Amino acid sequence: MTETSPQPERTKRIYAQGVPEKPFELRITLIDGLLLGVTLAFLAAAIIDAVSRFGGSNPYLVVRAVHFQLSRYGLIAAAVMGAAALILGVVRKDDVTPWFRRGAYIVFGSMLLQAILGFTLLLGFGVQPGQPEHIVYGLATTACLPFFIFVETTAKKRPAMGSYIWAFVLLLGVVVRAIGTGPAA
């Protein structure tokens, strides 16, 4: 018989004073602040650009322009966060870091805002998207990240970064498809 040595258990990295960070703890680190700042700056620039181009007198055009710009932001954010998830999970063999988790919350918030603007266009202004399945893809962008955040926060004995790799790859695909079905020809 061969004797095998027990495998060491994979423990989650400890980030703050010997205590693992809670999944929903409200803290802002430098990286979180940068991502939040970039998101808010992008949103402000999109609003300022829309108001300057169309004037504040036509709220429909402003909402449509901001909805359009947020779709491009979602595409870039999903690609960047997906790449970060691959680097953290596959290359570094690390688990979910607190800044990464909060970054996922920020991306989810921007996708939720985009969905709200989309439904404002649909229900408030009566504008139909180019193809009806755009509504399904829009709902998928808001449902994608919460599902995988739930998977990650309930993962006690397994590394959870894989769920975020899947989440951001799926989000990237859904956003690409939503962009393709959105504007009317």
Backbone as numpy.savetxt, mean C-alpha at the origin, in Angstrom:
# Nx Ny Nz CAx CAy CAz Cx Cy Cz
21.62 -45.24 14.26 20.79 -44.06 14.26 21.66 -42.82 14.26
21.22 -41.88 13.49 21.97 -40.62 13.48 21.30 -39.64 14.41
22.12 -38.94 15.08 21.59 -37.96 16.03 21.53 -36.61 15.33
20.39 -35.97 15.42 20.25 -34.65 14.80 20.18 -33.61 15.90
20.80 -32.53 15.63 20.73 -31.44 16.61 19.45 -30.66 16.38
18.85 -30.22 17.44 17.60 -29.46 17.27 17.86 -28.15 16.54
16.92 -27.82 15.66 17.01 -26.57 14.90 16.67 -25.40 15.82
17.47 -24.35 15.78 17.10 -23.18 16.60 15.84 -22.54 16.04
14.97 -22.13 16.94 13.75 -21.48 16.50 14.06 -20.10 15.96
13.35 -19.75 14.90 13.53 -18.42 14.32 12.75 -17.44 15.19
13.44 -16.51 15.75 12.78 -15.52 16.59 12.66 -14.22 15.83
11.63 -13.49 16.14 11.48 -12.18 15.51 12.53 -11.24 16.05
13.08 -10.44 15.17 14.11 -9.49 15.58 13.52 -8.51 16.59
14.31 -8.16 17.55 13.88 -7.23 18.58 14.35 -5.84 18.19
13.44 -4.88 18.19 13.75 -3.56 17.68 13.87 -2.48 18.73
13.19 -2.61 19.85 13.19 -1.49 20.80 13.37 -1.99 22.22
14.48 -1.69 22.81 14.77 -1.92 24.22 14.38 -3.32 24.68
14.68 -4.33 23.87 14.48 -5.71 24.27 13.05 -6.21 24.19
12.13 -5.40 23.68 10.74 -5.82 23.59 10.31 -5.73 22.13
9.74 -6.81 21.57 9.26 -6.72 20.19 8.16 -5.66 20.07
8.15 -4.98 18.96 7.15 -3.94 18.75 5.80 -4.56 18.46
4.76 -3.97 19.01 3.40 -4.44 18.77 3.01 -4.06 17.34
2.17 -4.89 16.68 1.83 -4.62 15.29 1.16 -3.27 15.05
0.34 -2.79 15.96 -0.41 -1.56 15.71 0.06 -0.41 16.59
1.30 -0.47 17.05 1.84 0.59 17.88 2.02 1.86 17.04
1.61 2.99 17.58 1.71 4.25 16.86 3.04 4.91 17.16
3.98 4.76 16.25 5.29 5.39 16.36 5.71 5.80 14.96
6.50 6.84 14.89 7.02 7.29 13.61 8.54 7.29 13.70
9.18 6.53 12.83 10.64 6.55 12.74 11.03 7.41 11.55
12.30 7.54 11.30 12.77 8.36 10.18 12.24 7.83 8.85
12.33 6.52 8.65 11.86 5.95 7.38 10.36 6.10 7.25
9.62 5.88 8.34 8.16 6.08 8.31 7.83 7.53 7.97
8.54 8.43 8.62 8.31 9.86 8.38 8.59 10.24 6.94
9.64 9.67 6.37 9.95 9.96 4.97 8.85 9.46 4.05
8.39 8.22 4.26 7.33 7.67 3.42 6.04 8.46 3.59
5.70 8.79 4.82 4.49 9.58 5.06 4.64 10.97 4.46
5.81 11.59 4.62 6.06 12.91 4.05 5.98 12.91 2.53
6.58 11.90 1.90 6.52 11.79 0.43 5.08 11.60 -0.02
4.33 10.77 0.70 2.93 10.54 0.35 2.12 11.82 0.45
2.27 12.53 1.56 1.52 13.78 1.74 1.97 14.86 0.76
3.27 14.92 0.47 3.77 15.89 -0.51 3.23 15.57 -1.90
3.20 14.29 -2.26 2.65 13.90 -3.56 1.18 14.26 -3.64
0.45 13.98 -2.57 -0.97 14.30 -2.55 -1.20 15.81 -2.65
-0.41 16.59 -1.91 -0.53 18.05 -1.98 -0.18 18.56 -3.37
0.89 18.02 -3.97 1.28 18.44 -5.33 0.19 18.09 -6.33
-0.44 16.91 -6.19 -1.51 16.52 -7.11 -2.71 17.46 -6.97
-3.05 17.83 -5.75 -4.18 18.73 -5.53 -3.86 20.12 -6.06
-2.67 20.63 -5.74 -2.27 21.97 -6.21 -2.23 22.01 -7.73
-1.68 20.96 -8.35 -1.61 20.91 -9.81 -3.01 20.89 -10.41
-3.91 20.09 -9.85 -5.27 20.00 -10.38 -6.01 21.32 -10.23
-5.87 21.96 -9.07 -6.55 23.24 -8.85 -5.98 24.31 -9.77
-4.66 24.32 -9.96 -4.06 25.35 -10.83 -4.43 25.12 -12.29
-4.55 23.87 -12.71 -4.90 23.61 -14.11 -6.37 23.83 -14.40
-7.24 23.41 -13.47 -8.67 23.45 -13.75 -9.41 24.51 -12.96
-8.74 25.14 -12.02 -9.41 26.12 -11.18 -10.25 25.43 -10.13
-10.45 26.10 -9.04 -11.24 25.53 -7.95 -12.72 25.51 -8.24
-13.14 26.10 -9.37 -14.56 26.20 -9.66 -15.16 24.89 -10.17
-14.31 23.94 -10.58 -14.82 22.68 -11.09 -14.30 21.52 -10.24
-15.01 21.17 -9.17 -14.51 20.11 -8.28 -14.41 18.75 -8.97
-15.25 18.49 -9.97 -15.17 17.22 -10.69 -13.80 17.01 -11.31
-13.28 18.02 -11.99 -11.98 17.89 -12.64 -10.85 17.74 -11.63
-10.98 18.39 -10.48 -9.96 18.27 -9.43 -9.97 16.86 -8.86
-11.15 16.34 -8.53 -11.25 14.98 -7.97 -10.75 13.96 -8.99
-11.11 14.13 -10.25 -10.66 13.19 -11.29 -9.15 13.22 -11.45
-8.56 14.41 -11.42 -7.10 14.52 -11.58 -6.36 13.91 -10.39
-6.86 14.14 -9.18 -6.20 13.57 -7.99 -6.37 12.04 -7.99
-7.53 11.54 -8.38 -7.75 10.10 -8.50 -6.76 9.49 -9.51
-6.57 10.17 -10.61 -5.62 9.71 -11.64 -4.20 9.69 -11.10
-3.78 10.77 -10.43 -2.41 10.83 -9.91 -2.18 9.80 -8.81
-3.18 9.55 -7.97 -3.03 8.53 -6.93 -2.86 7.13 -7.52
-3.44 6.89 -8.69 -3.23 5.58 -9.32 -1.77 5.40 -9.70
-1.15 6.47 -10.16 0.28 6.39 -10.50 1.13 6.26 -9.25
0.74 6.94 -8.19 1.45 6.81 -6.92 1.34 5.37 -6.40
0.15 4.80 -6.49 -0.05 3.42 -6.04 0.81 2.44 -6.81
0.97 2.68 -8.09 1.82 1.82 -8.92 3.27 1.89 -8.46
3.77 3.10 -8.24 5.16 3.28 -7.79 5.34 2.74 -6.37
4.40 3.04 -5.49 4.51 2.58 -4.09 4.47 1.06 -4.01
3.61 0.42 -4.80 3.55 -1.04 -4.78 4.85 -1.65 -5.29
5.44 -1.04 -6.32 6.71 -1.55 -6.85 7.84 -1.38 -5.84
7.91 -0.21 -5.20 8.97 0.05 -4.22 8.81 -0.85 -2.99
7.59 -0.95 -2.47 7.38 -1.77 -1.28 7.54 -3.26 -1.61
7.16 -3.67 -2.82 7.39 -5.06 -3.23 8.87 -5.38 -3.31
9.65 -4.45 -3.86 11.10 -4.64 -3.92 11.70 -4.67 -2.51
11.22 -3.79 -1.63 11.71 -3.80 -0.25 11.35 -5.11 0.45
10.15 -5.64 0.18 9.75 -6.91 0.77 10.63 -8.05 0.28
10.95 -8.04 -1.02 11.86 -9.07 -1.55 13.24 -8.97 -0.93
13.75 -7.76 -0.80 15.08 -7.58 -0.21 15.08 -8.03 1.25
14.09 -7.58 2.01 14.03 -7.95 3.43 13.78 -9.45 3.62
12.83 -10.00 2.86 12.42 -11.38 3.09 13.29 -12.42 2.44
13.75 -12.17 1.21 14.50 -13.18 0.48 16.00 -12.98 0.63
16.47 -11.76 0.42 17.90 -11.51 0.45 18.43 -11.50 1.88
17.80 -10.71 2.75 18.29 -10.58 4.13 17.72 -11.64 5.06
16.73 -12.39 4.60 16.07 -13.43 5.42 15.56 -12.85 6.74
15.04 -11.65 6.66 14.55 -10.95 7.83 13.03 -11.05 7.85
12.46 -10.77 8.98 11.02 -10.75 9.10 10.54 -9.31 8.96
9.27 -9.09 9.16 8.67 -7.78 8.98 9.26 -6.80 9.99
9.77 -5.69 9.48 10.30 -4.65 10.35 9.17 -3.67 10.68
9.28 -2.99 11.80 8.22 -2.04 12.16 8.02 -0.95 11.10
9.10 -0.42 10.54 8.93 0.63 9.53 8.27 0.08 8.28
8.54 -1.16 7.94 7.91 -1.75 6.76 6.41 -1.91 6.99
6.04 -2.37 8.18 4.63 -2.55 8.50 3.90 -1.21 8.42
4.50 -0.17 9.01 3.85 1.14 8.96 3.83 1.68 7.54
4.83 1.36 6.75 4.80 1.74 5.33 3.63 1.09 4.61
3.35 -0.16 4.94 2.19 -0.84 4.34 0.90 -0.13 4.74
0.82 0.35 5.99 -0.36 1.10 6.42 -0.51 2.40 5.62
0.59 3.06 5.35 0.55 4.31 4.59 0.09 4.05 3.16
0.61 3.00 2.54 0.19 2.65 1.18 -1.29 2.27 1.18
-1.73 1.52 2.18 -3.15 1.19 2.28 -3.99 2.45 2.40
-3.55 3.40 3.20 -4.29 4.66 3.35 -4.41 5.41 2.04
-3.35 5.42 1.25 -3.42 6.11 -0.05 -4.35 5.37 -1.01
-4.36 4.03 -0.95 -5.27 3.27 -1.81 -6.72 3.47 -1.38
-6.94 3.58 -0.07 -8.28 3.84 0.45 -8.76 5.22 0.00
-7.89 6.22 0.07 -8.24 7.55 -0.40 -8.57 7.54 -1.89
-7.81 6.80 -2.67 -8.09 6.71 -4.09 -9.45 6.06 -4.34
-9.77 5.02 -3.58 -11.08 4.37 -3.73 -12.21 5.32 -3.35
-12.01 6.10 -2.30 -13.03 7.07 -1.90 -13.24 8.10 -3.00
-12.15 8.57 -3.60 -12.28 9.53 -4.71 -12.97 8.87 -5.90
-12.66 7.60 -6.16 -13.31 6.89 -7.26 -14.81 6.76 -7.04
-15.20 6.42 -5.82 -16.63 6.32 -5.53 -17.29 7.69 -5.51
-16.55 8.73 -5.18 -17.08 10.09 -5.29 -17.37 10.42 -6.75
-16.45 10.04 -7.63 -16.69 10.25 -9.06 -17.90 9.46 -9.53
-18.02 8.22 -9.07 -19.10 7.34 -9.51 -20.45 7.77 -8.95
-20.51 7.95 -7.64 -21.80 8.23 -6.99 -22.11 9.72 -6.90
-21.10 10.53 -6.68 -21.33 11.96 -6.53 -21.50 12.70 -7.85
-20.67 12.32 -8.83 -20.71 13.02 -10.12 -21.36 12.18 -11.22
-21.66 10.91 -10.94 -22.32 10.05 -11.92 -21.44 9.65 -13.09
-20.13 9.66 -12.91 -19.20 9.33 -13.99 -18.89 7.85 -13.95
-19.08 7.18 -15.07 -18.77 5.76 -15.17 -17.33 5.58 -15.64
-16.63 4.55 -15.12 -15.26 4.30 -15.62 -15.31 3.76 -17.04
-14.15 3.71 -17.68 -14.08 3.22 -19.05 -14.64 1.82 -19.21
-14.36 0.94 -18.27 -14.89 -0.42 -18.28 -15.44 -0.71 -16.89
-16.57 -1.44 -16.80 -17.20 -1.65 -15.50 -16.34 -2.42 -14.50
-15.44 -3.28 -14.97 -14.61 -4.04 -14.03 -13.61 -3.16 -13.29
-13.48 -1.91 -13.70 -12.60 -0.97 -12.99 -13.04 -0.84 -11.53
-14.34 -0.92 -11.30 -14.86 -0.82 -9.94 -14.39 -2.01 -9.10
-14.39 -3.20 -9.69 -13.92 -4.40 -8.99 -12.44 -4.27 -8.68
-11.65 -3.80 -9.64 -10.22 -3.63 -9.40 -9.97 -2.54 -8.35
-10.78 -1.51 -8.36 -10.65 -0.47 -7.34 -10.92 -1.02 -5.94
-11.94 -1.85 -5.82 -12.21 -2.48 -4.52 -11.08 -3.43 -4.14
-10.51 -4.11 -5.12 -9.41 -5.05 -4.84 -8.17 -4.32 -4.32
-7.93 -3.10 -4.79 -6.76 -2.36 -4.29 -6.90 -2.04 -2.81
-8.14 -1.81 -2.36 -8.33 -1.51 -0.95 -8.43 -2.76 -0.09
-8.82 -3.88 -0.68 -8.96 -5.12 0.09 -7.66 -5.92 0.15
-6.76 -5.67 -0.77 -5.53 -6.46 -0.89 -4.66 -6.36 0.35
-4.26 -5.16 0.71 -3.33 -5.00 1.82 -3.92 -5.38 3.18
-5.17 -5.03 3.51 -5.68 -5.44 4.83 -5.68 -6.95 5.03
-5.96 -7.70 3.97 -5.93 -9.16 4.10 -4.54 -9.64 4.48
-3.53 -9.16 3.78 -2.17 -9.62 4.05 -1.61 -9.03 5.36
-2.08 -7.86 5.74 -1.70 -7.31 7.06 -2.27 -8.21 8.15
-3.50 -8.68 7.97 -4.09 -9.62 8.93 -3.27 -10.90 9.00
-2.88 -11.44 7.84 -2.07 -12.66 7.82 -0.76 -12.42 8.57
-0.13 -11.27 8.34 1.16 -10.98 8.97 1.02 -10.80 10.48
0.01 -10.09 10.92 -0.11 -9.80 12.35 -0.56 -11.01 13.15
-1.15 -12.01 12.49 -1.56 -13.22 13.20 -0.52 -14.33 13.09
0.57 -14.08 12.37 1.63 -15.09 12.21 2.48 -15.13 13.46
2.33 -16.19 14.24 3.09 -16.29 15.48 4.37 -17.12 15.31
4.29 -18.20 14.54 5.43 -19.11 14.48 6.05 -19.20 13.09
5.67 -18.35 12.19 6.25 -18.41 10.86 6.67 -17.02 10.43
7.69 -16.92 9.61 8.07 -15.60 9.08 6.93 -15.06 8.22
6.61 -13.81 8.38 5.44 -13.24 7.72 5.77 -12.34 6.54
7.05 -12.15 6.23 7.40 -11.26 5.12 6.89 -11.80 3.79
6.74 -13.11 3.68 6.20 -13.69 2.45 4.82 -13.18 2.12
4.01 -12.92 3.14 2.67 -12.39 2.88 2.74 -11.01 2.25
3.72 -10.20 2.67 3.86 -8.87 2.07 4.44 -8.94 0.67
5.29 -9.91 0.40 5.78 -10.08 -0.97 4.60 -10.36 -1.88
3.75 -11.30 -1.48 2.55 -11.59 -2.26 1.62 -10.38 -2.34
1.47 -9.68 -1.23 0.56 -8.53 -1.18 0.95 -7.46 -2.18
2.22 -7.09 -2.20 2.61 -5.99 -3.07 2.73 -6.42 -4.53
3.05 -7.68 -4.79 3.02 -8.17 -6.18 1.58 -8.18 -6.68
0.67 -8.67 -5.84 -0.74 -8.67 -6.21 -1.26 -7.24 -6.38
-0.91 -6.36 -5.46 -1.33 -4.96 -5.56 -0.81 -4.32 -6.84
0.43 -4.61 -7.18 1.01 -4.08 -8.41 0.20 -4.53 -9.62
-0.14 -5.81 -9.68 -0.94 -6.32 -10.79 -2.33 -5.73 -10.84
-2.95 -5.59 -9.69 -4.31 -5.03 -9.64 -4.30 -3.56 -10.05
-3.30 -2.81 -9.60 -3.21 -1.39 -9.96 -2.99 -1.25 -11.47
-2.12 -2.07 -12.04 -1.89 -2.01 -13.49 -3.19 -2.29 -14.23
-3.92 -3.30 -13.78 -5.19 -3.64 -14.43 -6.23 -2.54 -14.21
-6.26 -1.95 -13.03 -7.21 -0.88 -12.76 -6.92 0.34 -13.64
-5.63 0.64 -13.82 -5.28 1.77 -14.69 -5.73 1.50 -16.12
-5.59 0.25 -16.55 -5.98 -0.10 -17.92 -7.46 -0.07 -18.17
-8.27 -0.21 -17.14 -9.72 -0.22 -17.33 -10.39 1.07 -16.88
-9.61 2.02 -16.38 -10.19 3.20 -15.76 -10.73 4.26 -16.68
-9.86 4.99 -17.37 -10.37 6.15 -18.10 -11.21 5.75 -19.31
-12.25 6.52 -19.52 -13.09 6.30 -20.70 -12.35 6.73 -21.95
-12.54 5.98 -23.01 -11.83 6.28 -24.26 -12.42 7.47 -24.97
